[in-house]
Coordinates of C-alpha atoms in Angstrom, one line a residue:
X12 CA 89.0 124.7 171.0
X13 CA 91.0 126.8 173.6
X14 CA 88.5 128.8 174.9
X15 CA 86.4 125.9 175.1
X16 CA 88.8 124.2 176.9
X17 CA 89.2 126.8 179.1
X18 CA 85.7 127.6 179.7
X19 CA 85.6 124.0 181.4
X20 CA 89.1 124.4 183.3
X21 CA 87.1 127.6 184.9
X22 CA 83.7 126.4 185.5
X23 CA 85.8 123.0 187.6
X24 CA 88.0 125.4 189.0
X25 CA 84.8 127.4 190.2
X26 CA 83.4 124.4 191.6
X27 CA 85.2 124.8 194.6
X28 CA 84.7 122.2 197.9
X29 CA 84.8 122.9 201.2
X30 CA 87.9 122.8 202.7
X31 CA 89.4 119.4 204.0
X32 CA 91.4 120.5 207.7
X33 CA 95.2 119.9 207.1
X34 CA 95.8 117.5 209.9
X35 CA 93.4 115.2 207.2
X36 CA 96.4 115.5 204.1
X37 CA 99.5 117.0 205.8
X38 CA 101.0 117.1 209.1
X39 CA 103.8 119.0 210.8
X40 CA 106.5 116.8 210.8
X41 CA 109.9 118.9 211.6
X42 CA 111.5 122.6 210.8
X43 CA 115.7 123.7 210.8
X44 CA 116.9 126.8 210.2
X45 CA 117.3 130.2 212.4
X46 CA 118.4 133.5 210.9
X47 CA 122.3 134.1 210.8
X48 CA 125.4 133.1 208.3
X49 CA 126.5 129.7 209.9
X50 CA 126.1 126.5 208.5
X51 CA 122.4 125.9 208.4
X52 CA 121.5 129.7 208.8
X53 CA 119.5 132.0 206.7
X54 CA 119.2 135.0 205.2
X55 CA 115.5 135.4 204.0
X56 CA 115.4 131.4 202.8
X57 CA 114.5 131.7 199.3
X58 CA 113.7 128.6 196.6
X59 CA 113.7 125.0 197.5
X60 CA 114.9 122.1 195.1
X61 CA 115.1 118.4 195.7
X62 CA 116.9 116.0 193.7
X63 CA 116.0 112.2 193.0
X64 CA 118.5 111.3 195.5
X65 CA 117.0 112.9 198.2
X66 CA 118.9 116.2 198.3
X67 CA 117.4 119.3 199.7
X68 CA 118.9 122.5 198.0
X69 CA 117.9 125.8 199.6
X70 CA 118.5 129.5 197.8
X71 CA 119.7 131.6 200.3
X72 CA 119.6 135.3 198.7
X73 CA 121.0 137.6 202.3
X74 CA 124.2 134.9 202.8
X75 CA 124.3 134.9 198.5
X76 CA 125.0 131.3 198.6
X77 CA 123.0 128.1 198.4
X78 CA 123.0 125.1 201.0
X79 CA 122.7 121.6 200.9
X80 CA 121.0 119.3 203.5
X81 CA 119.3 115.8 204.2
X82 CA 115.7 115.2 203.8
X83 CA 115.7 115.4 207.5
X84 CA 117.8 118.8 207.8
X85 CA 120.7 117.7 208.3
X86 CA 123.6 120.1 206.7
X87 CA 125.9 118.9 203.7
X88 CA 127.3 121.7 202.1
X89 CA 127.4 125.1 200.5
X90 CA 128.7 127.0 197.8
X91 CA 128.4 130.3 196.7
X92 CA 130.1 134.0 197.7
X93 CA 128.7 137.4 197.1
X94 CA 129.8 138.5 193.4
X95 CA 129.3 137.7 189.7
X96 CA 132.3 135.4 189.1
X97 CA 131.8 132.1 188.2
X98 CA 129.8 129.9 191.3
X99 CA 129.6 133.7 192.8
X100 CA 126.1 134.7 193.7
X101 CA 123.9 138.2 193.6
X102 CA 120.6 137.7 195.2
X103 CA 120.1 133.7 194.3
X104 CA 116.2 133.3 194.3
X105 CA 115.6 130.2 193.4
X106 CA 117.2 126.7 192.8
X107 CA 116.1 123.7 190.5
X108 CA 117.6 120.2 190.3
X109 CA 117.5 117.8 187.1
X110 CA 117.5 113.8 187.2
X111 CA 121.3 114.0 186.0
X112 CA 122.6 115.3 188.8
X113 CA 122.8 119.2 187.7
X114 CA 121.8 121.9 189.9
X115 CA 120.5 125.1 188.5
X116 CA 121.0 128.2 190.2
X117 CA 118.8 131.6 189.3
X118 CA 120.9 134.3 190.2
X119 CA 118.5 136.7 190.2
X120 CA 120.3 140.5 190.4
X121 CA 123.1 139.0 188.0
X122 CA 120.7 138.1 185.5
X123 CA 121.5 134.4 184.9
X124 CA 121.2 131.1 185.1
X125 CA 124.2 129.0 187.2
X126 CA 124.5 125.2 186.4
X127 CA 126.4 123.6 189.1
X128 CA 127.0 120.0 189.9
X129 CA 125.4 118.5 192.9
X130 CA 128.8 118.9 195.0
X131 CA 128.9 122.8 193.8
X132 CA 131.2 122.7 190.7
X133 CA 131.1 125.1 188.3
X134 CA 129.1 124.1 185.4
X135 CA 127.7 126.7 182.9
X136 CA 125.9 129.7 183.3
X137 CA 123.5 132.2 180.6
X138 CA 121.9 135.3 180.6
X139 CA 122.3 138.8 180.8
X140 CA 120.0 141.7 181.9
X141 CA 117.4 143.0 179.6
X142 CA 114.2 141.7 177.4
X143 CA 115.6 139.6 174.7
X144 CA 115.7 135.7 174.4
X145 CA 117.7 134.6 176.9
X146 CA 117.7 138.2 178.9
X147 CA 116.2 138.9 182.3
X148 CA 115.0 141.4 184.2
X149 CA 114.4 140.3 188.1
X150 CA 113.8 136.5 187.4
X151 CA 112.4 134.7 190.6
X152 CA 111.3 131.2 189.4
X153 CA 113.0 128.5 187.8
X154 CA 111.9 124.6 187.1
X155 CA 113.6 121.6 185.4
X156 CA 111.5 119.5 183.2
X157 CA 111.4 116.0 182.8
X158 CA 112.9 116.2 179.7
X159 CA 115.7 118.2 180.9
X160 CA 114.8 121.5 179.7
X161 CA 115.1 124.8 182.1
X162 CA 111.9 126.7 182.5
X163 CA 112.7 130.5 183.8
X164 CA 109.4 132.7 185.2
X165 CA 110.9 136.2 184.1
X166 CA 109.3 138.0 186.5
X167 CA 109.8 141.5 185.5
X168 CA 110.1 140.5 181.4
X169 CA 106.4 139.6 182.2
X170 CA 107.0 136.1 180.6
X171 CA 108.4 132.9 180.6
X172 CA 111.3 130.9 179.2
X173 CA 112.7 127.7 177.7
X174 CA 116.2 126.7 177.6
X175 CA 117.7 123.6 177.2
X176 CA 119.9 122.0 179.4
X177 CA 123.2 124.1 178.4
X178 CA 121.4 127.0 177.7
X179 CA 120.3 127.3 174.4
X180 CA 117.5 129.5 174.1
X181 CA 114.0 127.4 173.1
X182 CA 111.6 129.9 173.3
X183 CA 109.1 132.3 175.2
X184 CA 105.9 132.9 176.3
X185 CA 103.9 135.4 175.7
X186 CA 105.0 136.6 172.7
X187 CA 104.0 140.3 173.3
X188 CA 103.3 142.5 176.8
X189 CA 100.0 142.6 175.4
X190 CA 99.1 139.1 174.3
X191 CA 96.6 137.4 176.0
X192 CA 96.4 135.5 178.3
X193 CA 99.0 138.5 180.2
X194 CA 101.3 137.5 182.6
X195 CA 101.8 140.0 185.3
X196 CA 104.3 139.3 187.7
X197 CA 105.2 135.8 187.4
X198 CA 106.6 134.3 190.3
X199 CA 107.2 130.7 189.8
X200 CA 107.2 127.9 187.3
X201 CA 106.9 124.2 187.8
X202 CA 106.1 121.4 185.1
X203 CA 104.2 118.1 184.9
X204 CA 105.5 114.7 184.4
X205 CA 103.4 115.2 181.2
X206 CA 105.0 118.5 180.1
X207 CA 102.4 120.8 181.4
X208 CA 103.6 124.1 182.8
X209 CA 102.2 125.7 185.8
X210 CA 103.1 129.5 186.3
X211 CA 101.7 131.5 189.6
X212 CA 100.8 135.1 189.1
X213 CA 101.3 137.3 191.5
X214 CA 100.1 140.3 190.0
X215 CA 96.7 138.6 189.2
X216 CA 96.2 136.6 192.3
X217 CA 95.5 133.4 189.8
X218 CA 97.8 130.5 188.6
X219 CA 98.0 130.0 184.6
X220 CA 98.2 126.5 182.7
X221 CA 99.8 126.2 179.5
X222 CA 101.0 123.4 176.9
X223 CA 104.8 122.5 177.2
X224 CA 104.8 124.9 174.2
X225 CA 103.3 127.8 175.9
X226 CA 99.5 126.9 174.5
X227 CA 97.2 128.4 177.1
X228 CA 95.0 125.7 178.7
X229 CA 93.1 127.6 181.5
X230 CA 93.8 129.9 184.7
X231 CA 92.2 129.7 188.4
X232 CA 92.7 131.5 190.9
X233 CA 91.5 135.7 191.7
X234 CA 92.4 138.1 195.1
X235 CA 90.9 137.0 198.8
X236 CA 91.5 134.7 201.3
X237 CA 88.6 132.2 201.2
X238 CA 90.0 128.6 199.2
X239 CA 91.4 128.9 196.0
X240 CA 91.9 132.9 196.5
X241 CA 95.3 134.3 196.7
X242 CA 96.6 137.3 197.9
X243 CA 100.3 137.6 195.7
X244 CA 101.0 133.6 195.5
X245 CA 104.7 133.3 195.4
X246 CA 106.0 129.9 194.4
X247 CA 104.6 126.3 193.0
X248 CA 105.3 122.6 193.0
X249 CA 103.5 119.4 191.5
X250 CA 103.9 115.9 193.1
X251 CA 103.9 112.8 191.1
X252 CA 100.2 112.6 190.9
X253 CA 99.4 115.7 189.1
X254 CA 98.5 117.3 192.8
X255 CA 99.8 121.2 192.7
X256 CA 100.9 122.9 195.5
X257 CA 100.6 126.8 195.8
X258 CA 102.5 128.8 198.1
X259 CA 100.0 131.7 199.3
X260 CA 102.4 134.2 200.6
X261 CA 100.4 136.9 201.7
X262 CA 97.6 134.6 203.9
X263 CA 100.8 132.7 204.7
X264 CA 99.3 129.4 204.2
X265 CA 99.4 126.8 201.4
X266 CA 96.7 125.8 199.1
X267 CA 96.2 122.4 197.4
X268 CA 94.4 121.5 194.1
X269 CA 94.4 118.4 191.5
X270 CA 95.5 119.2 188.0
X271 CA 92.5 121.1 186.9
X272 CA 92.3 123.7 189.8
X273 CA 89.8 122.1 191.7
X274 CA 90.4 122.9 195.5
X275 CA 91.4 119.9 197.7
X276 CA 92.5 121.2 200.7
X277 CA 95.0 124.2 202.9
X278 CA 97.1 124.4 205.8
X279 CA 98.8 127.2 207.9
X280 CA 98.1 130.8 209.7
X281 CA 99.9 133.8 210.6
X282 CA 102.8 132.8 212.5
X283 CA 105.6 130.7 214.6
X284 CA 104.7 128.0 215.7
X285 CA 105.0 124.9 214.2
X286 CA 102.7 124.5 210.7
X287 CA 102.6 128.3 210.8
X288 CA 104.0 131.1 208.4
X289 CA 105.3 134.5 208.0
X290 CA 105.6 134.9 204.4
X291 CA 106.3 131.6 202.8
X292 CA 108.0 131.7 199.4
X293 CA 108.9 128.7 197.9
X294 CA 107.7 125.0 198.2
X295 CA 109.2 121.4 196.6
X296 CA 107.7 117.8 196.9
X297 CA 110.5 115.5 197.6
X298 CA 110.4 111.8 196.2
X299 CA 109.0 110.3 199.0
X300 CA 105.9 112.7 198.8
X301 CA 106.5 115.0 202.0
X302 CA 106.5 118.7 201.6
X303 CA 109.3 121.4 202.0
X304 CA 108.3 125.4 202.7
X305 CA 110.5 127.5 203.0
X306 CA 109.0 130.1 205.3
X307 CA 110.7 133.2 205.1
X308 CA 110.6 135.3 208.1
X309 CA 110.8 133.0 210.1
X310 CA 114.5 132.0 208.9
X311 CA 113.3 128.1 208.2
X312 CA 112.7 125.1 206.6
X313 CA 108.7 123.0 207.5
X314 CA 108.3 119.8 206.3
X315 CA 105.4 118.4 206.1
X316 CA 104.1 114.7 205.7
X317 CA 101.3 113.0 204.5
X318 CA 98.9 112.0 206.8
X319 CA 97.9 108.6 207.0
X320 CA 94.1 107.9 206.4
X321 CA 92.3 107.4 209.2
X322 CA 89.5 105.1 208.5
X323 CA 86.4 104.9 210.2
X324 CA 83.9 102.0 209.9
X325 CA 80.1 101.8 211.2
X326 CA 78.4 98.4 211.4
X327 CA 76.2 96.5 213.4
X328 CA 77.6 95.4 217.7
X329 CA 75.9 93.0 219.5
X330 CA 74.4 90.0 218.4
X331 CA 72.4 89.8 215.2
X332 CA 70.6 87.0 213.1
X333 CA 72.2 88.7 209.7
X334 CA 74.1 86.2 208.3
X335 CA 75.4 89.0 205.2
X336 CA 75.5 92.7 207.2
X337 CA 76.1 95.5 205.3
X338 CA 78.7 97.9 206.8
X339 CA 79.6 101.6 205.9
X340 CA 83.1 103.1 206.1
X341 CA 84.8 106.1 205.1
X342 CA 88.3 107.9 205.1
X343 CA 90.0 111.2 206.7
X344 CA 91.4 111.7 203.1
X345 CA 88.9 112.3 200.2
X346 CA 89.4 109.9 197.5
X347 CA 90.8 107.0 199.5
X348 CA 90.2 103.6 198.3
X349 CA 89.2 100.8 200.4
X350 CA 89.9 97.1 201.3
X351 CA 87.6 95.0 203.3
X352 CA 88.4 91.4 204.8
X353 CA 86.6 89.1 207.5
X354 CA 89.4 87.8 210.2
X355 CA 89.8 84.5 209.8
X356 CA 88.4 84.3 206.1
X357 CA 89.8 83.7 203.2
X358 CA 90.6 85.1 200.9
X359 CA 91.9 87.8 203.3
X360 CA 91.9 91.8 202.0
X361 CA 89.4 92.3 199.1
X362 CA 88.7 95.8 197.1
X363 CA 85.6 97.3 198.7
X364 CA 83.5 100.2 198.5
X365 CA 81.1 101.8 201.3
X366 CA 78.8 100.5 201.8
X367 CA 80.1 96.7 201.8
X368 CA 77.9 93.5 202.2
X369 CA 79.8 91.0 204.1
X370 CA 80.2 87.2 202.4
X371 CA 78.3 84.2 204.2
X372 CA 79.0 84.5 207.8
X373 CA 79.4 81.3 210.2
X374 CA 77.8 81.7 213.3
X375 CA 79.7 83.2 216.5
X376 CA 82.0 86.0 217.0
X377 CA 83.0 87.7 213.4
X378 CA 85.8 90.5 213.2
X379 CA 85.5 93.0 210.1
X380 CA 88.2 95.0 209.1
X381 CA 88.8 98.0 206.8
X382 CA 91.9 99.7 205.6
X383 CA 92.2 102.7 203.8
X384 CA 94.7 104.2 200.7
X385 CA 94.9 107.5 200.0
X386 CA 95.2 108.9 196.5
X387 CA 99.8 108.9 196.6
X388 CA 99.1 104.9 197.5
X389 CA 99.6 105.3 201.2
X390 CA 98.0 102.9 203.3
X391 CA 97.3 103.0 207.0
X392 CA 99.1 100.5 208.7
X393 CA 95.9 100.2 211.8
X394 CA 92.9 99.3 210.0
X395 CA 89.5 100.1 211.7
X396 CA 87.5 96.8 213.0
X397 CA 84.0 96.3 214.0
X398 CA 82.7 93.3 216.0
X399 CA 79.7 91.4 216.2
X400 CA 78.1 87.7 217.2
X401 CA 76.2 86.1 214.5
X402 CA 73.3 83.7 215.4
X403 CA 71.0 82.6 212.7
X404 CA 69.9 79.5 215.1
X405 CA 66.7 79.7 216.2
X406 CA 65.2 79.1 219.5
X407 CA 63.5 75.6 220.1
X408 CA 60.1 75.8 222.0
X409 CA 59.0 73.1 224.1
X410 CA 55.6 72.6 226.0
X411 CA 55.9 71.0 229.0
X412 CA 52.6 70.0 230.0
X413 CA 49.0 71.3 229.4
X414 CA 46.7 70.8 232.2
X415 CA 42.8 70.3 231.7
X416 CA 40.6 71.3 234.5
X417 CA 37.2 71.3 233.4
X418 CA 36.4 73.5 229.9
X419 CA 40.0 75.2 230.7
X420 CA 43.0 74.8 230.0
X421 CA 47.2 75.9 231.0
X422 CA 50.2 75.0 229.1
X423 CA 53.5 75.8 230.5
X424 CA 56.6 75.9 228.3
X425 CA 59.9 77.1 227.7
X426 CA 62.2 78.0 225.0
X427 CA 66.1 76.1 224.5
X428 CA 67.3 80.2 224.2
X429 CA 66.9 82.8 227.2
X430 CA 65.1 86.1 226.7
X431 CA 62.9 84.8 223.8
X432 CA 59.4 85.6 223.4
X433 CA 56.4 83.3 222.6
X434 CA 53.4 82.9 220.5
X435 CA 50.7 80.9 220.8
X436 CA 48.6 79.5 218.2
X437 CA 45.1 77.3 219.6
X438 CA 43.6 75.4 217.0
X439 CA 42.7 77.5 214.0
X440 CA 43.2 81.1 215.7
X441 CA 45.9 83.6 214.6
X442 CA 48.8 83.7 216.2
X443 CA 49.0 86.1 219.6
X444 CA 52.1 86.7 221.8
X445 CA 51.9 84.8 224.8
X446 CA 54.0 83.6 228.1
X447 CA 54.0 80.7 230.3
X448 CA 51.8 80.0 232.1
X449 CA 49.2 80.3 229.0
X450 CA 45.6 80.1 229.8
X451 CA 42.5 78.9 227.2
X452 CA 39.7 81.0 227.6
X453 CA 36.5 77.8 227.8
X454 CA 36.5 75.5 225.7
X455 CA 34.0 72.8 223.6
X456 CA 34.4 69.8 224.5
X457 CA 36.5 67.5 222.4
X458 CA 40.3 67.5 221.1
X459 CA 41.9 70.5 220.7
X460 CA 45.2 71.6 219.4
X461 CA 48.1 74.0 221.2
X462 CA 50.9 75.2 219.4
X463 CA 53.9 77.6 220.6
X464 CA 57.1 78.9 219.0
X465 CA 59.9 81.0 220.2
X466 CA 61.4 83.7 218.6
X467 CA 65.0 85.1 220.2
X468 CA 66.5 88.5 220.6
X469 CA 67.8 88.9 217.4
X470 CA 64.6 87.5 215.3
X471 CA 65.2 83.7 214.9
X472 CA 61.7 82.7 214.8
X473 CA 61.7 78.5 215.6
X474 CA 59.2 75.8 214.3
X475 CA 56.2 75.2 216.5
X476 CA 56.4 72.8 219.5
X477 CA 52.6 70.9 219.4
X478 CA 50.6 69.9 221.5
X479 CA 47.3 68.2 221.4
X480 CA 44.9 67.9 224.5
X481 CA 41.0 66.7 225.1
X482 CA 38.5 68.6 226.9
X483 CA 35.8 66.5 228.4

């Protein structure tokens, strides 16, 4: 069943899609940090946490300490000295909050785990270095599960593990050095709303699934830089819908894909500016869904938030005779979902999909609207419009006079609508297109009959004006 299951995780994760441009998911939307020991300051920024309550905790390994800011940057706190006292610090490289308020604090060249308290407290603390349960060896990841327990990539141990919330060893995964599926050099760890763990393996260039147990459920992932390749992937993070974020260190960008692997989308290049990198390491979704990266050498913080979707809507302009028009639309975010309404209308904003036949429209000037909701359930506040006249009236011919003059015949007329064309129709002939003045051709003698209709300039065709004449 497992490798069934992860013949299909690999063949999806194979299937990879072209790659949607950042500015349609996530957009720059602020940075703090500079290098230096101050308040705000880094060292080489390290891991990124974010509690419930909106707290952003940052590792910072070359100040040993960890910091505490506002969603927006703004600086709270910090705790942390060089050392291997209690609430001292050797290299912290990583940081994980839980739902109760606990931070947990991977203090990587002491070997152990620090629980603090979200104002710094001492707490608790485990570990020791070397390869047994609950021993390390160069740890560089750690996540806190829903359930509370502490998940611990053990990057040089070549596994991971699973504490509880005090410390109490769980268990491990894998087993043996040997075991398969290997880990390498895992980096980072982060874990579903459902349980599922997510590990990123730098040695193999590939990110590994497994069972809250440590069941393997599939991998994806192998060395380049074209989407969904890695070159030494450093850190991960999940969002609320299953989404899983992947920190690319080496092609200093960051790669995107829904639960199974399947590529969504990437953002970021080689550099300073703003959306750029120099060796990213770490990433955290925060609860209102924008992204934190914490971008190494270049002593910061990014944030980045979710575009809105940008709708766009194709239908008909002008005037047309279509009292139900069809109209397409689409989204800058794949897998948006629509709503459709008709100003004025009721019963205002429907569910629609593209394309969307309108309801019974009246006659005049019709506005349609469409607004889009990405996959998180955020909607664009300016909704794209189309407008268009409706006339379904059709023109009403009228002959004026026709005028006999011997075995001939002209008919004048004229239509109640401007621009409308004419056909003519004399006694049992086909219809022709005609225009006024219209002259018979000869004629027998005797009565004969005359009929026009009008047609406009959006294809009303009207009944026939008639008109019946003798020839003498």
């Amino acid at each position: 069943m497992e490798d069934v299951l992860a013949a299909v995780l690999a063949a999806l994760a194979g299937a990879l899609i072209a790659a949607t441009p950042a500015s349609a998911l996530y957009e720059y939307s602020g940075a703090w940090g500079s290098a230096g020991s101050e308040d705000g300051e880094f060292g080489d920024p390290g891991g990124i946490a974010i509690d419930q309550l909106g707290n952003v905790y940052v590792a910072d390994p070359g100040n040993d300490r960890v910091q505490k800011f506002t969603l927006s940057g703004a600086f709270v706190g910090k705790w942390g000295s060089p050392g291997s006292g209690d609430g001292e610090f050797s290299v912290p490289a990583d940081v994980g909050a839980d739902n109760l308020g606990n931070v947990y604090v991977l203090d990587s060249w002491n070997y152990r785990v620090q629980k603090l308290r979200s104002n710094g407290a001492f707490a608790g603390k485990w570990g020791s270095f070397g390869s047994g349960p609950g021993d390390f060896d160069d740890p560089e990841g750690i996540a806190v599960a829903p359930n509370g327990n502490v998940y611990v990539a053990d990057t040089n141990n070549h596994r991971v593990q699973v504490f509880g919330p005090d410390g109490n060893f769980i268990r491990q995964w894998p087993t043996a050095v040997d075991e398969d599926p290997a880990l390498s050099v895992p980096r980072d760890v982060a874990v579903s709303a459902s349980g599922d763990v997510y590990v990123v393996d730098g040695g193999l260039d590939r990110v590994v699934k497994f069972t809250a147990d440590g069941d393997y459920l599939g991998s994806w992932g192998e060395p380049g830089s074209g989407p969904g390749q890695f070159d030494d992937p450093q850190a991960i993070a999940l969002d609320p819908s299953g989404s899983v974020f992947v920190v690319d260190y080496g092609n200093d960008r960051v790669q995107l894909f829904d639960a199974l692997g399947t590529f969504v989308a990437t953002w970021g290049s080689t550099g300073s500016g703003p959306g750029q990198f120099d060796l990213p390491t770490s990433i955290a979704v925060a609860p209102n869904g924008d992204v934190y990266v914490s971008d190494e050498a270049n002593q910061r913080i990014q944030r980045f938030r979710r575009a809105e979707p940008d709708p766009t809507i194709d239908g008909p302009n002008g005037t047309i005779a279509d009292p139900t028009p069809v109209i397409e639309f689409g989204s800058s975010v794949p897998g948006s979902t629509f709503e459709c309404r008709v100003l004025g209308m009721w019963p205002g904003w429907q569910p629609c999909t593209s394309p969307w036949m309108t309801p019974p429209l009246e006659d005049g000037l019709n506005i349609v609207r469409v607004r889009a909701t990405d996959p998180h359930g955020l909607t664009d506040p300016t909704p794209a419009e189309v407008d268009f006249r409706v006339d379904t009236t059709p023109p009403k011919a009228t002959i004026k006079a026709v005028r006999v003059k011997g075995r001939r015949a002209t008919a004048t007329f004229s239509a109640s609508e401007r621009g409308s064309t004419f056909e003519c129709r004399l006694d049992a002939s086909k219809w022709t297109s005609c225009t006024s003045p219209y002259r018979t051709g000869r004629l027998k003698r005797g009565r004969h009959t005359l009929r026009v209709r009008a047609t406009d300039a959006v294809g009303n065709r009207g009944t026939p004006a008639v008109k019946r004449f003798r020839i003498r």
